Amino acid sequence: MMRLWPWLYKRYTEKIQLRLTVYFVLVLVPLVIVSLFVNFRSQRILLEQTEERTKGALTSSMDYIEVTLQNVEQISTLAATNNNILRLLNKTGPELTAQSYVNFFEIMKELSSVTSISPMVSQISLYHASSRMLLNATNGGKLIEHPLQVLRLQELAEAGGSAITYVMPDMEFPERQTFGSVMDTDSISLVRTMDLNNPDREPNLLIITLNKDKLLDLLVSLLPSPQAQIALYNDKGHLVTGTESADRTRNGADEESGSGSEISTKVDSAYYKWSLVLSQPKEELYRETNLNRMYTFIIIGISIVLACLISWGVYSGIASPVQRLLKGMKRVGSGNFNVRLENDRADELGYLTRAFNKMVEEQRHLIENYYEQQLQLANTELKFLQSQINPHFLYNTLDSIYWTAKNYDADEIGEMVLNLSSFFRLSLSKGRETFSVEETVTHLHYYIRVQQLRFLGSFTVSYELSEESKNVPVLKLILQPLVENAILHGLEKRRDGRLLIASRVEEGCLVLTVQDNGTGIPPARLEHIRSELAKLAAYESGALSYRQSNPKDLFGLRNVMSRILIVYGQRAELQLCSAEGQGTTATLILPLEKCKENHELEPPHPGLHQEVKLA
């Protein structure tokens, strides 16, 4: 992210088209903000109005449910204090006799009359504790046989006392039973003890079950759409009745109204603490406003497209010709003077384009004339550098022959002369300035052999040439000054000297290495050499930089450096690594494409017919 902003700012400052597009889009920003604000504001008003209407309807329904519950409670009070029912219960003992069944029948008739009073009561039951009989006005009676279930009903009677308790059908009972399975009900039930006015009453229970379907019909009538959901919960948060997705509705009621994909409205009962929750998908509520929003987005999108098209039209008419001029100038700056810009305009930009084409044409003619002159000077410079090697080497060779004649017989002197003649014959070959790496090393071996005879075999030489580098063409005598420095300045005073000449191709470059284990170069001297070579590489006086620098030392290294810069360009390098007392390594790095460019190999020179073993 930290890098993205500078990049965007750079593009913004460099591209006129981008700036024009940004300007036109900024003009649209106030319109977009106002449109979106109006759209969201209308949705908010619609949501508030819907919630207000829904709360009103839910409040009315909740009031009706409260009245219904109060009626049911009054019915339960009448039944729990009915003298006839209480008399029959007291006459019935724990033993189930014929008279007991007659009494139970009379009790069920009394219960049936109570059930018909309110349509919201689905069934009414009475549990006789002493006989453990459960009497149901609709389904008859059944005996509660399991002791733990009997104990659970007794606990329920003792815990409730004379108060009213609402029990859900999923209340757990012993033996993996529920209250609903024992009482044969699937709805919430009102439970209270009989004989309310008697403090010594038996734990007989009156159970009145609410009609779940009637409650659901009442709630469904409040739904604004088929996708809406409604649910009724008791004071403990248990679902009393509701549509299929009641659990999801309950979860939505716990969240903030209007959040998520649904809008939930919740109303609580002031007396019973029951809750009524209605949930409606936002998609239904916002269907019309979403359509308006879509139209708003379409208008915004069309406006942005029009802004881009207008900016492109302005750019094509004004900025595009300037951009073409800029690209043309960049191509001219890179050295391409054949650039011609198309021009069919008659305005000021057309005049500027014609002036540019004329300027490039005149510049090309000037450079062609100047280039021919500089090319001739460069060739003269190269010939001059090439010719410096021969006299310098001849003097050293003659001196070697002299010292060898004093220490050895004529046979050794003859070998030196033979190697010397071979070396000169190849060095002075006319019309050929490049040899392959393999030919170069073969040629170089003649010189090394002369030096080995001179120094009485005090050093050995080895060659490591990679197969891919052997046929790469290089300048003639490019390695001879480096080998001469290694022998004269590094190995002259050693008796176990080793000289290594290696070549390889690495990362698109030819790498030539001359390495010795001689005395090395002191750090101060090494720093001076590197500084001089760096100055030569950075010299900006053109192809004649070597002669104009007026050198006073490092002739061989300067010669090599100047030659590779002239022929192989600024990518060519001469690197020196040395440690005092450990030896020196000189490395030439030449671009491979420059080696092969304009330096096609010729057939081997006749002087190279002698076989030289390259280790």
Coordinates of C-alpha atoms in Angstrom, one line a residue:
M1 CA 0.0 0.0 0.0
M2 CA 2.9 2.4 0.8
R3 CA 4.3 1.8 -2.8
L4 CA 0.8 2.1 -4.4
W5 CA 0.3 5.8 -3.6
P6 CA 3.6 7.0 -5.2
W7 CA 2.9 4.9 -8.3
L8 CA -0.6 6.4 -8.6
Y9 CA 0.7 9.9 -8.1
K10 CA 3.3 9.4 -10.7
R11 CA 0.8 8.1 -13.2
Y12 CA -1.5 11.1 -12.3
T13 CA 1.3 13.6 -13.0
E14 CA 2.5 11.9 -16.2
K15 CA -0.8 11.1 -17.9
I16 CA -3.0 13.9 -19.1
Q17 CA -5.8 11.5 -20.0
L18 CA -5.9 10.3 -16.4
R19 CA -6.1 13.8 -15.0
L20 CA -8.9 14.7 -17.4
T21 CA -10.9 11.6 -16.4
V22 CA -10.4 12.4 -12.7
Y23 CA -11.6 16.0 -13.2
F24 CA -14.8 14.9 -15.0
V25 CA -15.4 12.2 -12.3
L26 CA -15.0 14.8 -9.6
V27 CA -17.7 16.9 -11.2
L28 CA -20.0 13.9 -10.8
V29 CA -19.1 13.2 -7.1
P30 CA -21.7 15.7 -5.6
L31 CA -24.5 14.3 -7.8
V32 CA -23.6 10.8 -6.8
I33 CA -23.4 11.7 -3.1
V34 CA -26.8 13.4 -3.1
S35 CA -28.4 10.6 -5.1
L36 CA -27.1 7.9 -2.7
F37 CA -28.1 10.0 0.3
V38 CA -31.7 10.4 -1.0
N39 CA -31.9 6.7 -1.7
F40 CA -30.7 5.6 1.7
R41 CA -32.8 8.2 3.4
S42 CA -36.0 6.9 1.7
Q43 CA -35.1 3.4 2.7
R44 CA -34.6 4.6 6.3
I45 CA -38.0 6.3 6.3
L46 CA -39.7 3.2 4.8
L47 CA -38.1 1.1 7.5
E48 CA -39.3 3.4 10.3
Q49 CA -42.8 3.5 9.0
T50 CA -42.9 -0.3 8.6
E51 CA -41.6 -0.8 12.1
E52 CA -44.2 1.6 13.5
R53 CA -47.1 -0.1 11.7
T54 CA -45.8 -3.6 12.6
K55 CA -45.5 -2.7 16.2
G56 CA -49.0 -1.3 16.3
A57 CA -50.4 -4.6 14.9
L58 CA -48.3 -6.7 17.2
T59 CA -49.3 -4.7 20.2
S60 CA -52.9 -5.2 19.4
S61 CA -52.4 -9.0 19.0
M62 CA -50.4 -9.1 22.2
D63 CA -53.2 -7.4 24.1
Y64 CA -55.6 -10.0 22.7
I65 CA -53.3 -12.8 23.8
E66 CA -53.2 -11.3 27.3
V67 CA -56.9 -11.1 27.5
T68 CA -57.1 -14.7 26.3
L69 CA -54.6 -15.9 28.9
Q70 CA -56.5 -14.0 31.6
N71 CA -59.8 -15.7 30.5
V72 CA -58.0 -19.1 30.6
E73 CA -56.7 -18.4 34.1
Q74 CA -60.2 -17.4 35.2
I75 CA -61.5 -20.7 33.8
S76 CA -58.8 -22.5 35.7
T77 CA -59.8 -20.8 38.9
L78 CA -63.4 -21.8 38.4
A79 CA -62.4 -25.4 37.7
A80 CA -60.0 -25.5 40.6
T81 CA -62.7 -24.3 43.1
N82 CA -65.6 -26.3 41.6
N83 CA -67.2 -27.9 44.7
N84 CA -68.7 -30.8 42.7
I85 CA -65.3 -31.7 41.2
L86 CA -63.6 -31.3 44.6
R87 CA -66.3 -33.5 46.3
L88 CA -65.8 -36.3 43.7
L89 CA -62.0 -36.1 44.1
N90 CA -62.2 -36.4 47.9
K91 CA -64.7 -39.4 47.7
T92 CA -62.2 -41.3 45.4
G93 CA -59.5 -43.1 47.3
P94 CA -56.2 -44.7 46.1
E95 CA -58.0 -48.0 45.2
L96 CA -59.6 -48.0 41.8
T97 CA -63.1 -49.4 42.4
A98 CA -66.2 -49.3 40.3
Q99 CA -67.3 -46.2 42.2
S100 CA -64.0 -44.6 41.5
Y101 CA -64.6 -44.9 37.7
V102 CA -68.1 -43.5 38.1
N103 CA -66.6 -40.5 40.0
F104 CA -64.0 -40.1 37.3
F105 CA -66.7 -40.1 34.6
E106 CA -68.6 -37.3 36.5
I107 CA -65.4 -35.3 36.8
M108 CA -64.7 -35.6 33.1
K109 CA -68.2 -34.3 32.3
E110 CA -67.6 -31.3 34.5
L111 CA -64.3 -30.7 32.8
S112 CA -65.9 -30.9 29.3
S113 CA -68.4 -28.2 30.3
V114 CA -65.4 -26.0 31.2
T115 CA -63.6 -26.7 27.9
S116 CA -66.6 -25.4 25.9
I117 CA -66.5 -22.0 27.6
S118 CA -63.3 -20.8 25.7
P119 CA -62.3 -21.7 22.1
M120 CA -58.7 -21.0 23.0
V121 CA -58.6 -24.1 25.2
S122 CA -57.8 -27.3 23.3
Q123 CA -58.1 -29.7 26.2
I124 CA -58.4 -29.8 30.0
S125 CA -56.9 -32.6 32.2
L126 CA -56.9 -33.4 35.9
Y127 CA -54.4 -35.5 37.7
H128 CA -55.7 -37.3 40.8
A129 CA -52.6 -37.8 43.0
S130 CA -53.9 -40.6 45.3
S131 CA -55.0 -42.9 42.5
R132 CA -52.4 -41.6 40.0
M133 CA -55.1 -41.3 37.4
L134 CA -54.8 -38.6 34.6
L135 CA -58.3 -37.6 33.5
N136 CA -58.7 -35.9 30.1
A137 CA -62.1 -34.5 29.0
T138 CA -61.3 -35.4 25.4
N139 CA -59.2 -38.6 25.6
G140 CA -60.5 -40.2 28.8
G141 CA -58.3 -41.4 31.6
K142 CA -55.0 -43.2 32.0
L143 CA -52.9 -44.4 34.9
I144 CA -49.5 -42.9 35.5
E145 CA -47.6 -46.0 36.5
H146 CA -44.0 -45.0 36.6
P147 CA -43.0 -43.9 40.2
L148 CA -40.5 -41.2 38.9
Q149 CA -43.2 -39.6 36.7
V150 CA -45.6 -39.6 39.6
L151 CA -42.9 -38.0 41.7
R152 CA -42.3 -35.4 39.0
L153 CA -46.0 -34.4 38.9
Q154 CA -46.0 -34.2 42.7
E155 CA -43.0 -31.9 42.6
L156 CA -44.7 -29.8 40.0
A157 CA -47.8 -29.4 42.3
E158 CA -45.7 -28.6 45.3
A159 CA -43.5 -26.1 43.5
G160 CA -46.5 -24.2 42.0
G161 CA -48.5 -24.0 45.1
S162 CA -51.7 -22.1 44.4
A163 CA -50.1 -20.1 41.7
I164 CA -50.3 -20.7 37.9
T165 CA -47.4 -22.3 36.1
Y166 CA -47.1 -22.4 32.3
V167 CA -45.4 -25.6 31.2
M168 CA -43.9 -26.3 27.7
P169 CA -44.6 -29.7 26.1
D170 CA -40.9 -30.4 25.8
M171 CA -40.3 -30.2 29.6
E172 CA -38.2 -33.3 30.5
F173 CA -39.8 -36.1 32.4
P174 CA -38.2 -39.4 33.7
E175 CA -37.7 -42.4 31.4
R176 CA -36.9 -40.1 28.4
Q177 CA -40.4 -38.8 28.4
T178 CA -41.6 -35.2 28.1
F179 CA -44.5 -33.4 29.7
G180 CA -46.2 -33.3 26.3
S181 CA -45.9 -37.1 25.7
V182 CA -47.3 -37.8 29.2
M183 CA -50.2 -35.4 28.8
D184 CA -50.8 -36.1 25.1
T185 CA -50.3 -32.4 24.1
D186 CA -48.0 -30.4 21.8
S187 CA -48.9 -27.0 23.1
I188 CA -48.2 -24.9 26.2
S189 CA -50.3 -25.8 29.2
L190 CA -51.5 -23.9 32.3
V191 CA -50.9 -26.0 35.4
R192 CA -52.2 -25.3 39.0
T193 CA -53.3 -27.3 42.0
M194 CA -56.9 -28.0 42.8
D195 CA -58.8 -26.9 46.0
L196 CA -57.2 -23.5 46.1
N197 CA -58.8 -22.4 49.4
N198 CA -57.7 -25.5 51.3
P199 CA -54.2 -25.2 52.8
D200 CA -54.2 -29.0 53.4
R201 CA -55.0 -29.8 49.8
E202 CA -53.9 -32.9 48.0
P203 CA -51.3 -32.5 45.2
N204 CA -54.1 -32.8 42.5
L205 CA -53.2 -30.9 39.3
L206 CA -55.5 -29.0 36.9
I207 CA -53.9 -28.9 33.4
I208 CA -55.4 -26.6 30.7
T209 CA -53.7 -26.8 27.3
L210 CA -54.0 -23.8 24.9
N211 CA -55.1 -24.3 21.4
K212 CA -51.9 -24.0 19.4
D213 CA -53.7 -23.8 16.0
K214 CA -56.0 -21.0 17.1
L215 CA -53.0 -19.0 18.4
L216 CA -51.1 -19.6 15.2
D217 CA -54.1 -18.5 13.1
L218 CA -54.2 -15.4 15.1
L219 CA -50.5 -14.7 14.5
V220 CA -50.5 -15.6 10.8
S221 CA -53.2 -13.0 10.1
L222 CA -50.5 -10.4 11.0
L223 CA -48.0 -11.5 8.4
P224 CA -47.5 -8.9 5.6
S225 CA -46.2 -11.4 3.1
P226 CA -45.8 -15.2 2.6
Q227 CA -42.0 -14.9 3.3
A228 CA -42.5 -13.1 6.6
Q229 CA -42.2 -15.1 9.9
I230 CA -43.9 -14.7 13.3
A231 CA -43.4 -16.4 16.6
L232 CA -44.7 -16.2 20.2
Y233 CA -42.3 -16.8 23.1
N234 CA -43.1 -17.2 26.8
D235 CA -41.3 -15.3 29.6
K236 CA -38.4 -17.9 29.5
G237 CA -37.8 -17.5 25.8
H238 CA -39.4 -20.8 24.9
L239 CA -41.3 -21.0 21.6
V240 CA -45.1 -21.2 22.2
T241 CA -46.2 -21.2 18.6
G242 CA -45.0 -19.7 15.3
T243 CA -44.3 -20.3 11.6
E244 CA -41.8 -22.8 10.3
S245 CA -38.8 -20.6 10.8
A246 CA -39.6 -19.6 14.3
D247 CA -36.1 -20.3 15.6
R248 CA -34.5 -18.1 13.0
T249 CA -37.0 -15.4 13.9
R250 CA -36.0 -15.6 17.5
N251 CA -32.3 -15.2 16.6
G252 CA -33.2 -12.2 14.4
A253 CA -35.1 -10.7 17.3
D254 CA -32.0 -10.7 19.5
E255 CA -30.1 -8.5 17.0
E256 CA -30.6 -4.9 16.2
S257 CA -33.7 -4.2 14.2
G258 CA -32.9 -3.9 10.5
S259 CA -29.5 -5.6 10.6
G260 CA -28.6 -8.6 8.4
S261 CA -31.0 -9.7 5.6
E262 CA -34.2 -9.5 7.7
I263 CA -36.0 -6.8 9.6
S264 CA -37.3 -8.0 13.0
T265 CA -39.9 -6.3 15.2
K266 CA -40.4 -7.4 18.8
V267 CA -43.3 -6.5 21.2
D268 CA -43.3 -7.6 24.9
S269 CA -46.3 -8.3 27.1
A270 CA -46.4 -5.9 30.1
Y271 CA -48.1 -8.4 32.3
Y272 CA -47.0 -11.9 31.3
K273 CA -43.5 -10.9 29.8
W274 CA -44.3 -12.9 26.7
S275 CA -42.8 -11.7 23.4
L276 CA -44.2 -11.5 19.9
V277 CA -41.6 -11.3 17.1
L278 CA -42.3 -10.6 13.4
S279 CA -39.5 -10.9 10.9
Q280 CA -39.7 -9.8 7.3
P281 CA -37.0 -10.1 4.5
K282 CA -35.5 -6.8 3.6
E283 CA -35.7 -7.8 0.0
E284 CA -39.5 -7.6 0.1
L285 CA -39.6 -4.4 2.0
Y286 CA -37.0 -2.7 -0.2
R287 CA -38.2 -4.1 -3.5
E288 CA -39.3 -0.8 -4.8
T289 CA -36.5 1.3 -3.3
N290 CA -34.0 -1.2 -4.6
L291 CA -35.4 -0.7 -8.1
N292 CA -34.9 3.1 -7.6
R293 CA -31.4 2.4 -6.3
M294 CA -30.6 0.3 -9.4
Y295 CA -31.8 3.1 -11.6
T296 CA -29.6 5.5 -9.6
F297 CA -26.5 3.2 -10.1
I298 CA -27.3 2.9 -13.8
I299 CA -27.4 6.7 -14.1
I300 CA -24.1 7.0 -12.1
G301 CA -22.5 4.3 -14.3
I302 CA -23.6 6.0 -17.6
S303 CA -22.4 9.4 -16.2
I304 CA -18.9 7.9 -15.5
V305 CA -18.8 6.3 -18.9
L306 CA -19.7 9.6 -20.5
A307 CA -17.1 11.3 -18.4
C308 CA -14.5 8.9 -19.7
L309 CA -15.6 9.3 -23.3
I310 CA -15.5 13.0 -23.1
S311 CA -12.1 13.0 -21.5
W312 CA -10.9 10.6 -24.2
G313 CA -12.3 13.0 -26.9
V314 CA -10.5 15.9 -25.3
Y315 CA -7.4 13.8 -25.0
S316 CA -7.5 12.7 -28.6
G317 CA -8.0 16.2 -29.9
I318 CA -5.3 18.0 -27.7
A319 CA -3.2 15.7 -25.5
S320 CA -2.7 12.8 -27.9
P321 CA -0.6 14.8 -30.4
V322 CA 1.5 16.0 -27.5
Q323 CA 1.9 12.4 -26.3
R324 CA 3.0 11.3 -29.8
L325 CA 5.6 14.1 -29.8
L326 CA 6.8 12.9 -26.4
K327 CA 7.2 9.3 -27.5
G328 CA 9.0 10.5 -30.7
M329 CA 11.4 12.6 -28.5
K330 CA 12.1 9.5 -26.4
R331 CA 12.9 7.4 -29.4
V332 CA 15.2 10.1 -30.8
G333 CA 16.8 10.3 -27.4
S334 CA 17.5 6.6 -27.5
G335 CA 19.3 7.0 -30.9
N336 CA 16.6 6.3 -33.4
F337 CA 16.8 9.2 -35.9
N338 CA 14.5 7.5 -38.4
V339 CA 11.4 8.6 -36.5
R340 CA 8.7 10.3 -38.5
L341 CA 5.4 11.3 -36.9
E342 CA 2.2 11.2 -39.0
N343 CA 0.6 14.6 -39.3
D344 CA -2.7 15.6 -40.9
R345 CA -3.5 18.6 -38.8
A346 CA -3.4 22.2 -39.8
D347 CA -3.5 23.8 -36.4
E348 CA -0.7 24.7 -34.0
L349 CA -0.1 21.1 -33.0
G350 CA 0.3 20.2 -36.7
Y351 CA 2.9 22.9 -37.1
L352 CA 4.7 21.7 -34.1
T353 CA 4.7 18.1 -35.5
R354 CA 6.1 19.2 -38.8
A355 CA 8.8 21.2 -37.1
F356 CA 9.8 18.1 -35.1
N357 CA 10.0 15.9 -38.2
K358 CA 12.2 18.5 -39.9
M359 CA 14.5 18.8 -36.8
V360 CA 15.0 15.0 -36.6
E361 CA 15.9 14.8 -40.3
E362 CA 18.5 17.6 -40.0
Q363 CA 19.8 16.0 -36.8
R364 CA 20.2 12.6 -38.6
H365 CA 22.3 14.1 -41.3
L366 CA 24.5 15.9 -38.8
I367 CA 25.1 12.7 -36.8
E368 CA 25.8 10.6 -39.9
N369 CA 28.6 13.0 -40.9
Y370 CA 30.0 13.2 -37.3
Y371 CA 29.7 9.4 -36.8
E372 CA 31.9 8.7 -39.9
Q373 CA 34.6 11.0 -38.6
Q374 CA 34.5 9.4 -35.1
L375 CA 34.5 5.9 -36.6
Q376 CA 37.7 6.7 -38.4
L377 CA 39.2 8.1 -35.2
A378 CA 38.2 5.0 -33.3
N379 CA 39.7 2.7 -35.9
T380 CA 42.9 4.7 -35.7
E381 CA 42.8 4.5 -31.9
L382 CA 42.4 0.7 -32.0
K383 CA 45.2 0.3 -34.4
F384 CA 47.4 2.4 -32.2
L385 CA 46.6 0.4 -29.1
Q386 CA 47.2 -2.8 -31.1
S387 CA 50.6 -1.7 -32.3
Q388 CA 51.8 -0.8 -28.8
I389 CA 52.0 -4.5 -27.8
N390 CA 54.5 -5.6 -30.4
P391 CA 57.6 -3.4 -29.6
H392 CA 57.1 -3.8 -25.9
F393 CA 57.0 -7.6 -26.1
L394 CA 59.9 -7.7 -28.6
Y395 CA 62.2 -6.0 -26.1
N396 CA 61.3 -8.3 -23.3
T397 CA 61.7 -11.4 -25.5
L398 CA 65.2 -10.3 -26.6
D399 CA 66.1 -9.8 -23.0
S400 CA 64.8 -13.4 -22.2
I401 CA 66.9 -14.8 -25.0
Y402 CA 70.0 -13.1 -23.6
W403 CA 69.5 -14.5 -20.1
T404 CA 68.7 -17.9 -21.4
A405 CA 71.8 -18.0 -23.6
K406 CA 73.9 -17.4 -20.4
N407 CA 72.4 -20.2 -18.5
Y408 CA 71.5 -22.9 -21.0
D409 CA 72.7 -24.6 -24.1
A410 CA 71.8 -23.6 -27.6
D411 CA 68.9 -26.1 -27.8
E412 CA 66.8 -24.2 -25.3
I413 CA 67.6 -21.0 -27.0
G414 CA 66.4 -22.5 -30.2
E415 CA 63.1 -23.5 -28.6
M416 CA 62.6 -20.0 -27.3
V417 CA 63.3 -18.6 -30.8
L418 CA 60.9 -21.1 -32.3
N419 CA 58.1 -20.1 -29.9
L420 CA 58.9 -16.4 -30.4
S421 CA 58.7 -16.7 -34.2
S422 CA 55.3 -18.5 -33.9
F423 CA 54.0 -15.8 -31.6
F424 CA 55.1 -12.9 -33.9
R425 CA 53.8 -14.6 -37.0
L426 CA 50.3 -14.7 -35.4
S427 CA 50.5 -11.3 -33.7
L428 CA 51.4 -9.6 -36.9
S429 CA 48.8 -11.4 -39.1
K430 CA 47.2 -8.9 -41.4
G431 CA 43.4 -8.5 -41.9
R432 CA 42.4 -10.6 -38.9
E433 CA 41.7 -9.0 -35.6
T434 CA 39.8 -11.7 -33.8
F435 CA 40.4 -15.3 -32.8
S436 CA 38.4 -17.9 -31.0
V437 CA 39.1 -18.4 -27.3
E438 CA 40.8 -21.7 -28.1
E439 CA 43.0 -20.2 -30.7
T440 CA 43.8 -17.3 -28.4
V441 CA 45.0 -19.6 -25.7
T442 CA 47.0 -21.7 -28.2
H443 CA 48.6 -18.5 -29.4
L444 CA 49.2 -17.4 -25.8
H445 CA 50.9 -20.7 -24.9
Y446 CA 53.9 -19.8 -27.2
Y447 CA 54.5 -16.7 -25.1
I448 CA 54.1 -18.6 -21.8
R449 CA 56.5 -21.3 -23.0
V450 CA 59.1 -18.6 -23.7
Q451 CA 58.7 -17.2 -20.1
Q452 CA 58.9 -20.7 -18.6
L453 CA 62.3 -21.2 -20.3
R454 CA 63.4 -17.8 -19.1
F455 CA 62.5 -18.5 -15.5
L456 CA 63.9 -22.0 -15.5
G457 CA 60.5 -23.7 -15.1
S458 CA 59.8 -21.9 -11.8
F459 CA 56.1 -21.9 -12.6
T460 CA 53.5 -24.2 -14.2
V461 CA 50.5 -23.3 -16.3
S462 CA 47.1 -24.9 -16.6
Y463 CA 44.1 -24.2 -18.8
E464 CA 40.4 -24.6 -18.0
L465 CA 38.3 -23.8 -21.0
S466 CA 34.5 -24.7 -21.0
E467 CA 33.3 -26.3 -24.2
E468 CA 30.7 -23.5 -24.8
S469 CA 33.4 -20.8 -24.6
K470 CA 36.0 -22.3 -26.9
N471 CA 34.5 -21.0 -30.2
V472 CA 33.6 -17.5 -28.9
P473 CA 35.6 -14.8 -30.9
V474 CA 37.7 -12.3 -28.9
L475 CA 40.2 -9.6 -29.8
K476 CA 43.7 -10.6 -30.7
L477 CA 46.3 -10.4 -27.8
I478 CA 43.6 -9.5 -25.3
L479 CA 45.0 -11.8 -22.6
Q480 CA 48.8 -11.3 -23.3
P481 CA 49.2 -8.1 -21.1
L482 CA 47.4 -9.8 -18.2
V483 CA 49.6 -12.9 -18.5
E484 CA 52.7 -10.8 -18.7
N485 CA 51.8 -8.9 -15.5
A486 CA 51.1 -12.2 -13.7
I487 CA 54.5 -13.6 -14.7
L488 CA 56.7 -10.6 -14.3
H489 CA 55.1 -9.0 -11.2
G490 CA 53.6 -12.1 -9.5
L491 CA 55.6 -15.2 -10.3
E492 CA 59.1 -13.9 -10.9
K493 CA 60.4 -14.5 -7.4
R494 CA 58.6 -17.8 -6.7
R495 CA 59.9 -21.3 -7.3
D496 CA 56.5 -23.1 -7.0
G497 CA 54.4 -20.7 -9.1
R498 CA 51.1 -21.7 -10.7
L499 CA 49.4 -19.9 -13.5
L500 CA 45.8 -20.6 -14.4
I501 CA 44.0 -19.4 -17.5
A502 CA 40.2 -20.2 -17.6
S503 CA 37.2 -19.3 -19.7
R504 CA 33.4 -19.8 -19.2
V505 CA 30.1 -18.4 -20.4
E506 CA 28.0 -17.0 -17.5
E507 CA 24.8 -14.9 -17.6
G508 CA 25.2 -13.9 -21.2
C509 CA 28.8 -12.9 -20.8
L510 CA 32.2 -14.4 -21.7
V511 CA 34.4 -14.6 -18.6
L512 CA 38.2 -14.8 -19.1
T513 CA 40.3 -15.3 -16.0
V514 CA 44.1 -15.1 -15.5
Q515 CA 45.1 -16.3 -12.0
D516 CA 48.5 -16.7 -10.2
N517 CA 49.6 -17.6 -6.7
G518 CA 52.4 -15.0 -6.7
T519 CA 53.3 -12.2 -4.3
G520 CA 50.0 -10.3 -4.8
I521 CA 49.4 -6.5 -4.9
P522 CA 49.7 -4.3 -1.7
P523 CA 46.3 -2.8 -0.8
A524 CA 47.3 0.8 -1.5
R525 CA 48.7 -0.2 -4.9
L526 CA 45.5 -2.2 -5.7
E527 CA 43.3 0.7 -4.8
H528 CA 45.3 3.0 -7.1
I529 CA 45.0 0.5 -10.0
R530 CA 41.3 0.2 -9.5
S531 CA 40.8 3.9 -9.3
E532 CA 42.7 4.5 -12.5
L533 CA 40.7 1.8 -14.4
A534 CA 37.5 3.3 -13.1
K535 CA 38.5 6.8 -14.3
L536 CA 39.3 5.3 -17.7
A537 CA 35.9 3.5 -17.9
A538 CA 34.1 6.7 -16.9
Y539 CA 36.1 9.0 -19.2
E540 CA 33.7 11.0 -21.5
S541 CA 36.0 12.2 -24.2
G542 CA 35.1 9.6 -26.7
A543 CA 37.1 7.0 -28.5
L544 CA 40.4 8.9 -28.1
S545 CA 40.2 8.8 -24.3
Y546 CA 43.3 6.6 -23.9
R547 CA 45.8 8.9 -25.7
Q548 CA 44.2 12.1 -24.2
S549 CA 44.6 10.8 -20.6
N550 CA 48.4 10.9 -21.0
P551 CA 49.1 7.7 -18.9
K552 CA 52.4 7.4 -16.9
D553 CA 52.0 3.8 -15.6
L554 CA 49.8 0.7 -15.9
F555 CA 50.3 0.7 -19.7
G556 CA 49.3 -3.0 -20.1
L557 CA 46.1 -2.7 -18.0
R558 CA 45.2 0.6 -19.6
N559 CA 45.7 -0.9 -23.1
V560 CA 43.3 -3.8 -22.3
M561 CA 40.7 -1.6 -20.7
S562 CA 40.6 0.9 -23.6
R563 CA 40.4 -1.9 -26.2
I564 CA 37.5 -3.7 -24.5
L565 CA 35.6 -0.4 -24.0
I566 CA 36.0 0.6 -27.7
V567 CA 35.0 -2.9 -29.0
Y568 CA 32.6 -4.3 -26.4
G569 CA 31.1 -1.1 -25.0
Q570 CA 30.4 0.1 -21.4
R571 CA 29.2 -3.3 -20.2
A572 CA 32.7 -4.8 -20.6
E573 CA 34.7 -5.0 -17.3
L574 CA 38.2 -5.6 -16.2
Q575 CA 38.3 -6.7 -12.5
L576 CA 41.3 -7.2 -10.3
C577 CA 41.3 -9.2 -7.0
S578 CA 44.5 -9.6 -5.1
A579 CA 45.7 -10.5 -1.6
E580 CA 49.2 -9.7 -0.6
G581 CA 51.3 -13.0 -0.4
Q582 CA 48.4 -15.1 -1.9
G583 CA 48.2 -14.1 -5.5
T584 CA 46.2 -12.1 -8.0
T585 CA 43.2 -12.8 -10.2
A586 CA 42.4 -10.6 -13.3
T587 CA 39.0 -11.2 -14.9
L588 CA 37.7 -9.9 -18.2
I589 CA 33.8 -9.9 -18.5
L590 CA 32.7 -9.3 -22.2
P591 CA 29.1 -9.2 -23.4
L592 CA 28.5 -12.4 -25.4
E593 CA 26.4 -10.6 -28.1
K594 CA 29.2 -8.0 -28.6
C595 CA 31.7 -10.8 -29.0
K596 CA 29.7 -12.4 -31.8
E597 CA 28.6 -9.1 -33.4
N598 CA 30.7 -8.2 -36.4
H599 CA 33.4 -10.7 -35.4
E600 CA 32.7 -13.8 -37.5
L601 CA 35.4 -16.4 -37.1
E602 CA 37.7 -17.1 -40.0
P603 CA 39.4 -20.4 -40.8
P604 CA 42.2 -21.2 -38.4
H605 CA 45.5 -19.5 -39.1
P606 CA 48.2 -21.7 -40.7
G607 CA 50.4 -20.9 -37.8
L608 CA 48.1 -22.6 -35.3
H609 CA 48.7 -26.1 -36.8
Q610 CA 50.9 -27.1 -33.8
E611 CA 49.0 -29.0 -31.1
V612 CA 49.2 -27.6 -27.7
K613 CA 47.8 -29.6 -24.8
L614 CA 45.4 -27.5 -22.7
A615 CA 44.9 -28.9 -19.3

